[in-house]
Backbone as CSV, one residue per row, in Angstrom:
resi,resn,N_x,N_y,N_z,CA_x,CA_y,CA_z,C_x,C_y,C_z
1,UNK,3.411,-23.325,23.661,3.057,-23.292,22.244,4.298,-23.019,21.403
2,UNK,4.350,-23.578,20.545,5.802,-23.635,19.189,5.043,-22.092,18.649
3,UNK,7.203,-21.465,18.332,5.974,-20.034,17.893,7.495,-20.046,16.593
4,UNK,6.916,-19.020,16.022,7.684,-18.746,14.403,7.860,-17.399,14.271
5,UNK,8.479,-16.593,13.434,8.649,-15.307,12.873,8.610,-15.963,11.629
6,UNK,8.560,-14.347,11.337,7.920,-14.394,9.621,9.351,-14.338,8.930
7,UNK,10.409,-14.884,7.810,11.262,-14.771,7.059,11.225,-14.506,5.722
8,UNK,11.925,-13.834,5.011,11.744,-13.328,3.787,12.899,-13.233,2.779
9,UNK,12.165,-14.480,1.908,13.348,-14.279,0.185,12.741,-14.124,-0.265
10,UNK,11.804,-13.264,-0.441,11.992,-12.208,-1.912,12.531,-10.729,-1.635
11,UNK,12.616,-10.549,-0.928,12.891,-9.134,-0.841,14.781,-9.260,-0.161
12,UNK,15.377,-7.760,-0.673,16.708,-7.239,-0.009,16.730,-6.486,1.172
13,UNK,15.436,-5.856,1.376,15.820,-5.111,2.366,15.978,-5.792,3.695
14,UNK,16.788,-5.543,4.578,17.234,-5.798,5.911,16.005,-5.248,6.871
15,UNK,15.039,-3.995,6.553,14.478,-3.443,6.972,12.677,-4.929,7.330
16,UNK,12.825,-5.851,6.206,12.118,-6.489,6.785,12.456,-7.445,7.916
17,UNK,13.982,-7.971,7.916,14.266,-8.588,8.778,14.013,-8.478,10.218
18,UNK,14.429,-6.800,10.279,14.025,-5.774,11.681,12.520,-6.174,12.164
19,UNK,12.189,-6.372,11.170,10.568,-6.378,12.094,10.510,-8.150,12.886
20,UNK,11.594,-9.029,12.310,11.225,-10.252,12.899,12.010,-9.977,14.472
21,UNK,13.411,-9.676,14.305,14.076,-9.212,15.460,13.355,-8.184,16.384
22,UNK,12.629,-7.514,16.120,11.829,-6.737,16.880,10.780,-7.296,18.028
23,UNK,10.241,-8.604,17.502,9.410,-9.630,17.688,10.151,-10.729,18.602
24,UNK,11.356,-10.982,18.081,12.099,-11.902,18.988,12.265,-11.099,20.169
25,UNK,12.820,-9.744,20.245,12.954,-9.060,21.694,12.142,-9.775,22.981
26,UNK,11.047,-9.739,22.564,9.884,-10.447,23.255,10.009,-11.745,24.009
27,UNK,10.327,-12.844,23.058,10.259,-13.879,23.299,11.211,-14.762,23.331
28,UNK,11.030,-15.865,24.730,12.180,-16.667,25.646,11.966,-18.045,25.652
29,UNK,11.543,-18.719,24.091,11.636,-20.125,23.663,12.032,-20.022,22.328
30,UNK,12.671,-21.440,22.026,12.791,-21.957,20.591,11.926,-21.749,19.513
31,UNK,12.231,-21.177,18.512,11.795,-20.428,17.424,11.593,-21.088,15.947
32,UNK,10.940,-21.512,14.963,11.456,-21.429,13.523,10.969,-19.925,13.086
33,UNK,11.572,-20.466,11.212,11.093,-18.763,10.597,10.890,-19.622,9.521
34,UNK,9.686,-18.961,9.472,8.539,-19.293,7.977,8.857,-18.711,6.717
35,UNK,8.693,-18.961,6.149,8.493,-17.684,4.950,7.782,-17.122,4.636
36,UNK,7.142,-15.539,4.548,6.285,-14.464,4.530,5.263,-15.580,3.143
37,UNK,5.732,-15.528,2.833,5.195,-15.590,1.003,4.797,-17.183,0.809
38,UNK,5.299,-18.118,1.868,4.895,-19.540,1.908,3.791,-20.047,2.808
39,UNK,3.315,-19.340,3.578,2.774,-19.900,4.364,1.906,-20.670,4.170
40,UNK,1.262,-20.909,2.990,0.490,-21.953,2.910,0.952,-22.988,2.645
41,UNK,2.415,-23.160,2.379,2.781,-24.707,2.517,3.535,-25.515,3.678
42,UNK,3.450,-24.503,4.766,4.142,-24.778,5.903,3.084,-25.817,6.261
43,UNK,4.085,-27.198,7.024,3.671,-28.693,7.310,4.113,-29.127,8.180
44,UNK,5.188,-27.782,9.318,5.203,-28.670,10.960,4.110,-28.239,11.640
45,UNK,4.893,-28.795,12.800,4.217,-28.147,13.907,3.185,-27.446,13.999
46,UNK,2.198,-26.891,15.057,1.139,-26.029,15.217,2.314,-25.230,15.585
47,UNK,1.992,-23.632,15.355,3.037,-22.930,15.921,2.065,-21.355,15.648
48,UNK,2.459,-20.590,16.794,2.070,-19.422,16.337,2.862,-18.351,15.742
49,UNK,2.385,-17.373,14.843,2.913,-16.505,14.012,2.395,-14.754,13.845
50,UNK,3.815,-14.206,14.206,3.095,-12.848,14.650,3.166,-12.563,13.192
51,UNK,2.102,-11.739,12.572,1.965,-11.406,11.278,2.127,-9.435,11.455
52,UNK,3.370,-9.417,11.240,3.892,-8.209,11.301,4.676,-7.880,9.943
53,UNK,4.008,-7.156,9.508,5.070,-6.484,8.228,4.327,-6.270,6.678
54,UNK,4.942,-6.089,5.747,4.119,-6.038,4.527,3.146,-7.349,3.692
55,UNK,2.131,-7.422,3.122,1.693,-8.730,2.787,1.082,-7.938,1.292
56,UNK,1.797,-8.677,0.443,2.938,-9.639,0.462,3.332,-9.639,-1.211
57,UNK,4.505,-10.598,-1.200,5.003,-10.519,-3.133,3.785,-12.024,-3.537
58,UNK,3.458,-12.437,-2.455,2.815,-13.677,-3.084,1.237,-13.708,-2.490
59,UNK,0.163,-13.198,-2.886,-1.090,-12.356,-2.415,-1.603,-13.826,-2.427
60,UNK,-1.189,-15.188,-3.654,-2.198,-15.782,-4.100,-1.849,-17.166,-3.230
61,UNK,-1.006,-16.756,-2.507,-0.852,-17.894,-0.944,-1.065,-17.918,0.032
62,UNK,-2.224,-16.905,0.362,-3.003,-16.866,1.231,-3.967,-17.712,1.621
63,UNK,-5.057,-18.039,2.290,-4.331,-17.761,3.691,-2.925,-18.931,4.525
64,UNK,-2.742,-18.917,5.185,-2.006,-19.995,6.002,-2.408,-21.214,6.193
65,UNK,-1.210,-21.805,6.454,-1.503,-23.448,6.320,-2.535,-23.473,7.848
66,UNK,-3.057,-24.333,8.017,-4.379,-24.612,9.612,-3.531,-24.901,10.659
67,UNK,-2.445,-25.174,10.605,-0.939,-25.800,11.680,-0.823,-23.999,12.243
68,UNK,-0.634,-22.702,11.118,-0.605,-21.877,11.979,-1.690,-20.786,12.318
69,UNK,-1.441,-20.567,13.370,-2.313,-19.626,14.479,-1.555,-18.334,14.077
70,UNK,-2.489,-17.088,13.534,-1.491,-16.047,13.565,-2.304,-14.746,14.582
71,UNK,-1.207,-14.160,14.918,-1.339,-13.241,15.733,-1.705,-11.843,14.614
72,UNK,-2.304,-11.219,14.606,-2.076,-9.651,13.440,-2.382,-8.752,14.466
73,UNK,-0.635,-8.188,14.398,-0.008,-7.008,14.934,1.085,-6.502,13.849
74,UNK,1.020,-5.280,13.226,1.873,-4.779,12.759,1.287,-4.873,11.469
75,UNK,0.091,-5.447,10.877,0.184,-5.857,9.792,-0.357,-4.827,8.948
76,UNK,0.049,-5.244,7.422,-0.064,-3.905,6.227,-0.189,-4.806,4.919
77,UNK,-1.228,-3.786,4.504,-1.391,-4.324,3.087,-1.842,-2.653,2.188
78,UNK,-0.850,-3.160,0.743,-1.304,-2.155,0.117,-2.486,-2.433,-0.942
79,UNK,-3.238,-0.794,-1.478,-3.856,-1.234,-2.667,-4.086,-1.956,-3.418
80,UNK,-2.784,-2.252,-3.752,-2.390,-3.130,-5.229,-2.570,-4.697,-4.296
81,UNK,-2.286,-4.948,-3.165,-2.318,-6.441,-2.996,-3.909,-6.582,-2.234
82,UNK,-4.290,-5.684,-1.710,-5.685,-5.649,-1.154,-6.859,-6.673,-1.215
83,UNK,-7.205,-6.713,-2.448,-8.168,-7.397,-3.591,-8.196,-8.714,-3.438
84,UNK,-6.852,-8.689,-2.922,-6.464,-10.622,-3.663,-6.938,-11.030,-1.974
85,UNK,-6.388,-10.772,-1.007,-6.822,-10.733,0.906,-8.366,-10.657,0.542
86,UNK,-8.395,-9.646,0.306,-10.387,-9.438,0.778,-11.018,-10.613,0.330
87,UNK,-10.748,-11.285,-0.443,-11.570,-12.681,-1.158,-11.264,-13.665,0.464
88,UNK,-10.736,-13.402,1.188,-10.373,-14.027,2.611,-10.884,-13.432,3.269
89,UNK,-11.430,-12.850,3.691,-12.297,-12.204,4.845,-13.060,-12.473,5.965
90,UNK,-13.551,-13.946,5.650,-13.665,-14.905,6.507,-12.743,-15.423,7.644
91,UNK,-11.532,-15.676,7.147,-10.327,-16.106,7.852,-9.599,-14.757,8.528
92,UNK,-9.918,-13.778,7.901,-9.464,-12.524,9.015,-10.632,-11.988,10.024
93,UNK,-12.097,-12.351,9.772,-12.630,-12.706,10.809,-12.617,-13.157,12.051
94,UNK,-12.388,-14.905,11.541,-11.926,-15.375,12.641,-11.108,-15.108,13.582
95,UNK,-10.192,-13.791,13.302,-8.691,-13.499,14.384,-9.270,-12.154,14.570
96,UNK,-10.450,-11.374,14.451,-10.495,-10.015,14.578,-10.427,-9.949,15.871
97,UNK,-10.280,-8.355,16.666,-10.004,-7.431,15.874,-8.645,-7.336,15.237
98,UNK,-8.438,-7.130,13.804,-6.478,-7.218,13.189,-6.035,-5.897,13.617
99,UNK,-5.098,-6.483,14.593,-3.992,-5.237,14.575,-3.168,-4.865,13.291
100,UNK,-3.514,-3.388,13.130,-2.714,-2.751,11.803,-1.748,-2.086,11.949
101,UNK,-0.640,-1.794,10.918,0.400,-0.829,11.699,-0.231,0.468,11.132
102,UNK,-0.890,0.805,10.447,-1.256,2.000,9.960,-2.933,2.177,9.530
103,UNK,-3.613,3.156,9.688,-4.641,3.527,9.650,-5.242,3.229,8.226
104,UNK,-4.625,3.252,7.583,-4.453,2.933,5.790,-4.994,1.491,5.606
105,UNK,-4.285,0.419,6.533,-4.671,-0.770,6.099,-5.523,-1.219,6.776
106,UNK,-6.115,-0.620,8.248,-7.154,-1.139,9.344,-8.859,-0.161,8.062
107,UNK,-8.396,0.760,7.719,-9.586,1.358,6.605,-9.532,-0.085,5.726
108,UNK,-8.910,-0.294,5.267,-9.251,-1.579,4.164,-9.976,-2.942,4.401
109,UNK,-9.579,-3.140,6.003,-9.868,-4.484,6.115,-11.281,-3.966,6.877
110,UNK,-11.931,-3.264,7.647,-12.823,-2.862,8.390,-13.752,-2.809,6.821
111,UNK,-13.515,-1.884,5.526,-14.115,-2.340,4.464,-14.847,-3.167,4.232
112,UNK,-14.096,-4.647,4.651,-14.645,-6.209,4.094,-15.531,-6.619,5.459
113,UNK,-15.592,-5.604,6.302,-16.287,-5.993,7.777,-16.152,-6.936,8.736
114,UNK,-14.464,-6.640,8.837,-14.052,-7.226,9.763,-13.358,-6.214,10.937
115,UNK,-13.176,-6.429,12.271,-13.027,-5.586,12.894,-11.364,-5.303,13.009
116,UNK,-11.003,-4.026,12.615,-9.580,-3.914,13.022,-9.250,-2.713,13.728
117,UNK,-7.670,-2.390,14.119,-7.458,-1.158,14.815,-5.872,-0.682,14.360
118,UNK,-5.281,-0.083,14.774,-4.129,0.621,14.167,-3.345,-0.054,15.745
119,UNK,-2.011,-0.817,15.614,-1.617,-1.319,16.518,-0.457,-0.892,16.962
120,UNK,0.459,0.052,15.551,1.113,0.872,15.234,2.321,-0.801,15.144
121,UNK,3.631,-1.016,15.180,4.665,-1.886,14.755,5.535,-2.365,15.696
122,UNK,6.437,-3.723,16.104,6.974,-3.765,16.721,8.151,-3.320,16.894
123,UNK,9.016,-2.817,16.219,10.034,-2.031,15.703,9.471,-0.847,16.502
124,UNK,8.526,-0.573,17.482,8.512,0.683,17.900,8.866,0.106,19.519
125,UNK,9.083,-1.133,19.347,9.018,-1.195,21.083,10.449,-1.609,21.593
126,UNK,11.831,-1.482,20.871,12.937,-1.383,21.308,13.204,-0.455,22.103
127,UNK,13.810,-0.945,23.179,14.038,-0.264,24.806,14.760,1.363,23.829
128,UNK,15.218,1.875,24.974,15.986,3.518,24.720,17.554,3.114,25.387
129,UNK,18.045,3.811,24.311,19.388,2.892,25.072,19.819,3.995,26.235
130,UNK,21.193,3.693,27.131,21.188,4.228,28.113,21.469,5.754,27.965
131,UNK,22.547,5.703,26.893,23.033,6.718,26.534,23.743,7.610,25.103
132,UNK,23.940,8.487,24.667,24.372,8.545,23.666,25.780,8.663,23.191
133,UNK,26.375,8.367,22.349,27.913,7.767,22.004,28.275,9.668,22.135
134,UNK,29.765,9.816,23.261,30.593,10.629,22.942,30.698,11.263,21.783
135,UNK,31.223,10.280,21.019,31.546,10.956,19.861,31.012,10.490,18.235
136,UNK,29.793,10.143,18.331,28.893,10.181,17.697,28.821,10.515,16.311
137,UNK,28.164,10.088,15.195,28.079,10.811,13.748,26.819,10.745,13.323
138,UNK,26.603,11.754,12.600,25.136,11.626,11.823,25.375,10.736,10.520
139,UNK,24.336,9.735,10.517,24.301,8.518,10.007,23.456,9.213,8.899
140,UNK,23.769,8.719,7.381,22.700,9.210,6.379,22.493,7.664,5.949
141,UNK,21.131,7.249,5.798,20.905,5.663,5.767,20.213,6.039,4.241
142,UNK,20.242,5.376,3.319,19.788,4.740,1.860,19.240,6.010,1.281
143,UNK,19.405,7.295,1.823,19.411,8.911,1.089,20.583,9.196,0.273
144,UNK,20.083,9.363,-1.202,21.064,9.571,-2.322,22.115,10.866,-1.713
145,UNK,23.216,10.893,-2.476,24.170,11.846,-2.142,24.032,13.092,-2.488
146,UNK,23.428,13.322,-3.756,23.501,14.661,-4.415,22.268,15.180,-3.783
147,UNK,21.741,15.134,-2.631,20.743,16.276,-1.701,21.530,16.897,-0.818
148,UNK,22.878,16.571,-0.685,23.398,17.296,0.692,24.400,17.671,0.452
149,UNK,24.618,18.961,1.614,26.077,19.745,1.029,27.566,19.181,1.315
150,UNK,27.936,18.917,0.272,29.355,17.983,-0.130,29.882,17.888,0.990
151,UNK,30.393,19.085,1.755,31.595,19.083,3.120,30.724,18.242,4.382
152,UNK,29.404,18.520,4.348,29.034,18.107,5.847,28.867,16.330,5.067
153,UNK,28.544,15.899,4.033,27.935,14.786,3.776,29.309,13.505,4.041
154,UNK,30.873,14.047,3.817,31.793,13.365,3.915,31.976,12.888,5.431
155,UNK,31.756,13.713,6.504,31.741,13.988,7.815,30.940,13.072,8.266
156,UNK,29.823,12.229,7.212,28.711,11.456,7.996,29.010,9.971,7.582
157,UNK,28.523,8.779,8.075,28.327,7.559,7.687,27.509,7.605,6.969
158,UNK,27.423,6.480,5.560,26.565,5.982,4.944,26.392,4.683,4.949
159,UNK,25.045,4.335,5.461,24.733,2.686,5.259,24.087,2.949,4.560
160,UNK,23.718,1.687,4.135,22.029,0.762,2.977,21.815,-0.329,4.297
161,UNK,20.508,-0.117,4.039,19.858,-1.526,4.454,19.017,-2.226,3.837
162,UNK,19.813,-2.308,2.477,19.770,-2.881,1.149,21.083,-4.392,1.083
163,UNK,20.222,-5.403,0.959,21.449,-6.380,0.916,21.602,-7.070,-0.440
164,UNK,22.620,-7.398,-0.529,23.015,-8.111,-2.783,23.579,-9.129,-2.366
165,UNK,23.516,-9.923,-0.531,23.925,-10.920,-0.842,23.242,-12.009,-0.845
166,UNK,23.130,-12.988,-2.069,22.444,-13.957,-1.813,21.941,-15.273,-1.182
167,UNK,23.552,-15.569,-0.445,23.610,-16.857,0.085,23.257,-16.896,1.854
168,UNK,22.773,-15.422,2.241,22.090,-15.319,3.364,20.829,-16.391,3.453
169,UNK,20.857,-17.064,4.666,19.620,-17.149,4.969,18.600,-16.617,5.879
170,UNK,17.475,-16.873,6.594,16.788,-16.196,7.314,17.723,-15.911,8.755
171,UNK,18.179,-16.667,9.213,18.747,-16.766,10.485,20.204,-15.777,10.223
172,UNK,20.573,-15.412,9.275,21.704,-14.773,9.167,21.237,-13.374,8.732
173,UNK,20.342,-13.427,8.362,19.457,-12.049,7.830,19.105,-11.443,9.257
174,UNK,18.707,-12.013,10.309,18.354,-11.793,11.710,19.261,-11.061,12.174
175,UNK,20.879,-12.247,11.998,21.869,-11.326,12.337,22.430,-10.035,12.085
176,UNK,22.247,-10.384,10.951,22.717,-8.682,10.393,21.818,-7.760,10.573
177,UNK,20.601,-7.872,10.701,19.461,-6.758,11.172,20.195,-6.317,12.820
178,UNK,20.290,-7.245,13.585,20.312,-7.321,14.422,21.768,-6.284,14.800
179,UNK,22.770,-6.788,14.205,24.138,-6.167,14.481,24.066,-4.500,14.017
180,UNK,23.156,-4.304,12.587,22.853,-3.399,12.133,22.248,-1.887,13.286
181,UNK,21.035,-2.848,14.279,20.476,-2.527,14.884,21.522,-1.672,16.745
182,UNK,22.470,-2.409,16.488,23.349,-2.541,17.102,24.508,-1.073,17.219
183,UNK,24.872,-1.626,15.910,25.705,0.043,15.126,25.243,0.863,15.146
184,UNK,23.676,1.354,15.121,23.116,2.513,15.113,23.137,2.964,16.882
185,UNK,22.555,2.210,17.159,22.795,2.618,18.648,23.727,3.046,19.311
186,UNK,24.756,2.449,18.982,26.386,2.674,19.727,27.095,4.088,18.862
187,UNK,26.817,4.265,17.379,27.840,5.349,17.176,26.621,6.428,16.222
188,UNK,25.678,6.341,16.358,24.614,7.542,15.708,24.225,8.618,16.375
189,UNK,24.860,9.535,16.580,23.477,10.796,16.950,22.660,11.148,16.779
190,UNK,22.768,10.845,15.185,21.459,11.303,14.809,21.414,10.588,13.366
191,UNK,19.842,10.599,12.731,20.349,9.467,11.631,19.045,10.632,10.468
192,UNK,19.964,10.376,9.048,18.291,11.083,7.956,18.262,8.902,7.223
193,UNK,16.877,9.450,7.237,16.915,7.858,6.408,15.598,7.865,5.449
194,UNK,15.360,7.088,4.231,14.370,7.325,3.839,13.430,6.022,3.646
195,UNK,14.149,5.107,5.346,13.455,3.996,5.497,12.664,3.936,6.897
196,UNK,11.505,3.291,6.801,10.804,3.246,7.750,10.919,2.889,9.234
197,UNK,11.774,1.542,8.464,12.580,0.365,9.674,13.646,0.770,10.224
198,UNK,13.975,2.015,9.309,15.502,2.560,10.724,14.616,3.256,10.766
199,UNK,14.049,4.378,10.795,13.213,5.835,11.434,12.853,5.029,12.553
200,UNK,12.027,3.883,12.515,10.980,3.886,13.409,11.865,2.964,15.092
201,UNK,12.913,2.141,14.685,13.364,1.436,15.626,14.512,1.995,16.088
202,UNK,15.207,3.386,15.533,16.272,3.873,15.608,15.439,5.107,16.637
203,UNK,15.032,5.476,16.593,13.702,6.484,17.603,13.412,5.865,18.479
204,UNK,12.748,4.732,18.771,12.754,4.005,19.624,13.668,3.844,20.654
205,UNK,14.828,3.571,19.767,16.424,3.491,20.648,17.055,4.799,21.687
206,UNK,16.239,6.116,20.985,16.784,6.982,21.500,17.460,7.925,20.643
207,UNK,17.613,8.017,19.029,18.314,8.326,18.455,17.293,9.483,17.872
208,UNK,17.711,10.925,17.667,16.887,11.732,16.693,16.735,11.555,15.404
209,UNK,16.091,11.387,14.810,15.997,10.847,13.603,14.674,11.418,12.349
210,UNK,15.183,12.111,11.455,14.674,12.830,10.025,13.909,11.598,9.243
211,UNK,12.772,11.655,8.642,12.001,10.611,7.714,12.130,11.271,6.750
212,UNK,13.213,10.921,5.472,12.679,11.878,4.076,12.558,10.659,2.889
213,UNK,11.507,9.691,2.980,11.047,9.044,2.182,9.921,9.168,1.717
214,UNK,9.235,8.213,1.162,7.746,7.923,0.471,7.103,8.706,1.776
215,UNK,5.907,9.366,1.739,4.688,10.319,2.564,3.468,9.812,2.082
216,UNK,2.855,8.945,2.080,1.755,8.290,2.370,1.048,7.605,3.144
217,UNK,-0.488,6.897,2.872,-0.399,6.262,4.260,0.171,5.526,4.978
218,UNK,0.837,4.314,4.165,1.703,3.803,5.273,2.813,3.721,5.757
219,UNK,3.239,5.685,5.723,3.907,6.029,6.314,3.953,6.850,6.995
220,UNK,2.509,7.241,7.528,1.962,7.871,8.245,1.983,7.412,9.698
221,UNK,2.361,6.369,10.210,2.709,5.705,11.070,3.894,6.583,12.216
222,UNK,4.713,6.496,11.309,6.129,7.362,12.291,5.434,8.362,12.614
223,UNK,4.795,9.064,12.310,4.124,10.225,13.277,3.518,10.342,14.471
224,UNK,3.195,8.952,14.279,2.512,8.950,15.501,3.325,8.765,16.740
225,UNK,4.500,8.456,16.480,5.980,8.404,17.561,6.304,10.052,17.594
226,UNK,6.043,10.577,16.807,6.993,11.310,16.518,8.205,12.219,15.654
227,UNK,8.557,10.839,14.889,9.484,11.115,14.020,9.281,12.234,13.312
228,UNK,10.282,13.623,12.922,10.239,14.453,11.996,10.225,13.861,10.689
229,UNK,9.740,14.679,9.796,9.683,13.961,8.445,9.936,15.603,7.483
230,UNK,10.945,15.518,6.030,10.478,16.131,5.015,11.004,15.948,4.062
231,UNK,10.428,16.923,3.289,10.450,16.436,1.321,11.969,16.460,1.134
232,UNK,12.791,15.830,0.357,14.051,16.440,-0.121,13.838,17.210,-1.147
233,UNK,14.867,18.142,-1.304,14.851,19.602,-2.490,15.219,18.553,-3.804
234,UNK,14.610,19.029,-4.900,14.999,18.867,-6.193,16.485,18.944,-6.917
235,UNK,16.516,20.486,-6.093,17.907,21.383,-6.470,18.735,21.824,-5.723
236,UNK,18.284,22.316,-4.500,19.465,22.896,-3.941,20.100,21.814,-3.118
237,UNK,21.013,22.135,-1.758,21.870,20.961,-1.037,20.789,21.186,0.366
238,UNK,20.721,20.113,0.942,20.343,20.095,2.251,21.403,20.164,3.478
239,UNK,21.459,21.401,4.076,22.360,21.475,5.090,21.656,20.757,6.071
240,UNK,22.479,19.739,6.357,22.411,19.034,7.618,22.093,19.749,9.442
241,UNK,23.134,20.883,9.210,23.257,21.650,10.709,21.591,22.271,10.472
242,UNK,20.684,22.814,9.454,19.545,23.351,9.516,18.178,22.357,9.583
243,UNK,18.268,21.320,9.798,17.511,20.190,9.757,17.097,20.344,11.396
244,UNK,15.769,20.267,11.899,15.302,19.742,13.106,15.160,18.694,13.728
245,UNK,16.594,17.966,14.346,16.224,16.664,14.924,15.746,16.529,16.073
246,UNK,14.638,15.782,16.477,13.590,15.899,17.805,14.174,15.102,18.376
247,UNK,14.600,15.094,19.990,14.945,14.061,20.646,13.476,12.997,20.552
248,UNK,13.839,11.875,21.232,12.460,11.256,20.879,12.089,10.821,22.352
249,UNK,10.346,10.969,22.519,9.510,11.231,23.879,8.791,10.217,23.936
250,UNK,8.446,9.310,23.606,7.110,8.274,23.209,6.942,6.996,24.561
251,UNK,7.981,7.304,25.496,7.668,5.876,26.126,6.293,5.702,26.542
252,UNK,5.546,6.365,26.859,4.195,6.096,27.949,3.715,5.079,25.937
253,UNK,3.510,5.858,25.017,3.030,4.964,23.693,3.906,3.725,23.155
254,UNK,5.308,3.632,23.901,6.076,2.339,23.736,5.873,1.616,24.489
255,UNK,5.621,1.491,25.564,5.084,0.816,26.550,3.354,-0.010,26.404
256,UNK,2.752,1.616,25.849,1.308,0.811,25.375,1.461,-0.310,24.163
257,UNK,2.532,-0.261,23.250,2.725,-0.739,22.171,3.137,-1.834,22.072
258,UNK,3.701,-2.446,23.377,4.850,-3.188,23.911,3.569,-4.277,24.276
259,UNK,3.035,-3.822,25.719,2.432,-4.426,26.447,0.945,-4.875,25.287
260,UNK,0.485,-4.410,24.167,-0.217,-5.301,23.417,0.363,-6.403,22.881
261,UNK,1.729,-6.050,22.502,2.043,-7.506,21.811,2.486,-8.355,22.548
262,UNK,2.654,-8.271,23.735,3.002,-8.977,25.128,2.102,-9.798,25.506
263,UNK,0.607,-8.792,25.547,-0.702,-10.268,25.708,-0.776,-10.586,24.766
264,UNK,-0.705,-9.959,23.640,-0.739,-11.213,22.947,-0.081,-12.235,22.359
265,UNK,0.759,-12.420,22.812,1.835,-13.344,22.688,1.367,-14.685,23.617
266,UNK,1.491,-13.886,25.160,1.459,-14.585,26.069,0.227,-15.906,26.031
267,UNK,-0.955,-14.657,25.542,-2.226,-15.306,25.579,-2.315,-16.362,25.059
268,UNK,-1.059,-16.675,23.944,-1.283,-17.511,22.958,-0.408,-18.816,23.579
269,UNK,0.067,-18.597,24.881,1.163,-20.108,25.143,2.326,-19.512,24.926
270,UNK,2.681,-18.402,24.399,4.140,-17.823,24.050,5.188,-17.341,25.077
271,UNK,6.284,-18.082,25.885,6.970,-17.540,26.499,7.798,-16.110,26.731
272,UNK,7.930,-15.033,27.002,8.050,-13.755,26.926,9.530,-13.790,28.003
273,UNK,10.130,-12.895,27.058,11.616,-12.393,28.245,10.930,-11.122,28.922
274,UNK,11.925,-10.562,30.160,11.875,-9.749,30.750,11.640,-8.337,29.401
275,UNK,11.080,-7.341,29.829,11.369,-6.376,29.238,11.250,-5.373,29.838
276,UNK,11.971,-3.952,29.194,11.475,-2.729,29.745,11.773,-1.610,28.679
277,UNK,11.370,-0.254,28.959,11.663,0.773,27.707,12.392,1.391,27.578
278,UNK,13.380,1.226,28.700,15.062,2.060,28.572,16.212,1.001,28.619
279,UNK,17.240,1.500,28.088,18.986,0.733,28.297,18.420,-0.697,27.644
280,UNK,18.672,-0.274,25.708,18.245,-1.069,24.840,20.103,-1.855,24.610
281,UNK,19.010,-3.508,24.298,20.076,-4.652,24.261,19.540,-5.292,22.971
282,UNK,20.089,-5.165,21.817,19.170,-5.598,20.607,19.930,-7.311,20.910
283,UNK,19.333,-7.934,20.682,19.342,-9.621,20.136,20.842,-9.938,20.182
């Protein structure tokens, strides 16, 4: 079976890209990438499509063209786009039960009475890498500067996984998730981030890792790995050395997490690479 990942121009973050690379881990045939927000005008091939990630900047292009077959694992919808899906309910029927990444959006769609479950994300099923870098730095990812105390904050890396460039396309967006995915592994000890897509695949990897972003439902998710999470201060500095980073424990639930999207991949005609949950090799 011809299979696809989901690709995305409307959005900067790199953090959606992660979820397609997360998905490729998996799989050991020739690929296109759709666009999240087009799918109803897609006109090759029959192909299947894992529907993993947020839906969507474009609510009113729903559902998918009949060429694709989608898989729902990982999938999320908020409030605000909710309304415009539920008038589809029929067509998420037909694929029940929908795997959700969060309890938040399997409540919404079970609503319209269709059957769903919390599947939790693929970004949780990157192997553990073998080991951790010698000499290592605590990574502060897309957390403003003025929360932390000046001397330790110089001492750390700062990424974004925020991109301003425009002439990327999907396949180069892959890459850089991918290389991104890469850097964290090889020189992080430990990472604060106040993104989902590093918390959740950077844990995965093996890395201890702080959540101090948005606390709602659908980000209620990293908990269920594990991940520490808290508020940042208003006012004072956040010392880094007083922060609790948890090594991370989850394989027996990476493995369960793994091996769902595995049948269902497979089930679907989808060729699958080898995998396993330690001594991670991103893309």
């Amino acid at each position: 079976m011809n299979f696809a990942v989901l690709g995305y121009s409307n959005t900067q973050n790199i953090g959606d890209s992660i979820q397609s690379v997360a998905v490729l881990q998996h799989v050991d045939q020739d690929y296109k990438i759709i666009d999240r927000d087009r799918l109803n005008e897609y006109s090759g091939e029959p192909c299947v499509v894992v529907m993993n990630g947020w839906f969507s900047h474009k609510p009113q292009n729903w559902p998918p063209a009949e060429a694709i077959t989608p898989i729902f694992f990982g999938f999320h919808l908020t409030p605000e786009t909710a309304a415009a899906y539920s008038k589809h309910a029929e067509y998420f029927r037909k694929y029940e039960p929908i795997g959700c990444r969060d309890e938040g959006t399997a409540e919404i769609i079970r609503g319209w009475g269709v059957e769903a479950y919390v599947s939790g994300c693929a970004t949780m099923t990157f192997p553990e890498r073998s080991h951790a870098p010698e000499n290592g730095k605590t990574f502060i990812v897309d957390v403003r500067r003025r929360v932390f105390n000046k001397n330790e904050y110089r001492l750390c890396n700062r990424v974004s996984q925020t991109s301003h460039i425009d002439y990327m396309d999907d396949a180069f967006r892959n890459a850089v998730a991918s290389n991104l995915l890469s850097y964290y592994r090889d020189n992080a000890s430990q990472i604060i981030t106040n993104r989902i897509h590093c918390a959740m695949p950077c844990f995965a990897m093996g890395i201890p890792v702080i959540y101090c972003g948005a606390q709602e439902y659908r980000t209620k998710i990293i908990e269920y790995i594990g991940v520490s999470t808290i508020k940042l201060p208003k006012i004072r500095k956040i010392k880094l050395s007083n922060l609790n980073f948890k090594n991370p424990n989850f394989d027996s639930k990476k493995q369960e997490i793994a091996g769902q999207l595995r049948s269902l991949l497979s089930g679907h005609g989808v060729k699958l690479k080898d995998w396993t949950s330690k001594s991670s090799k991103i893309l």
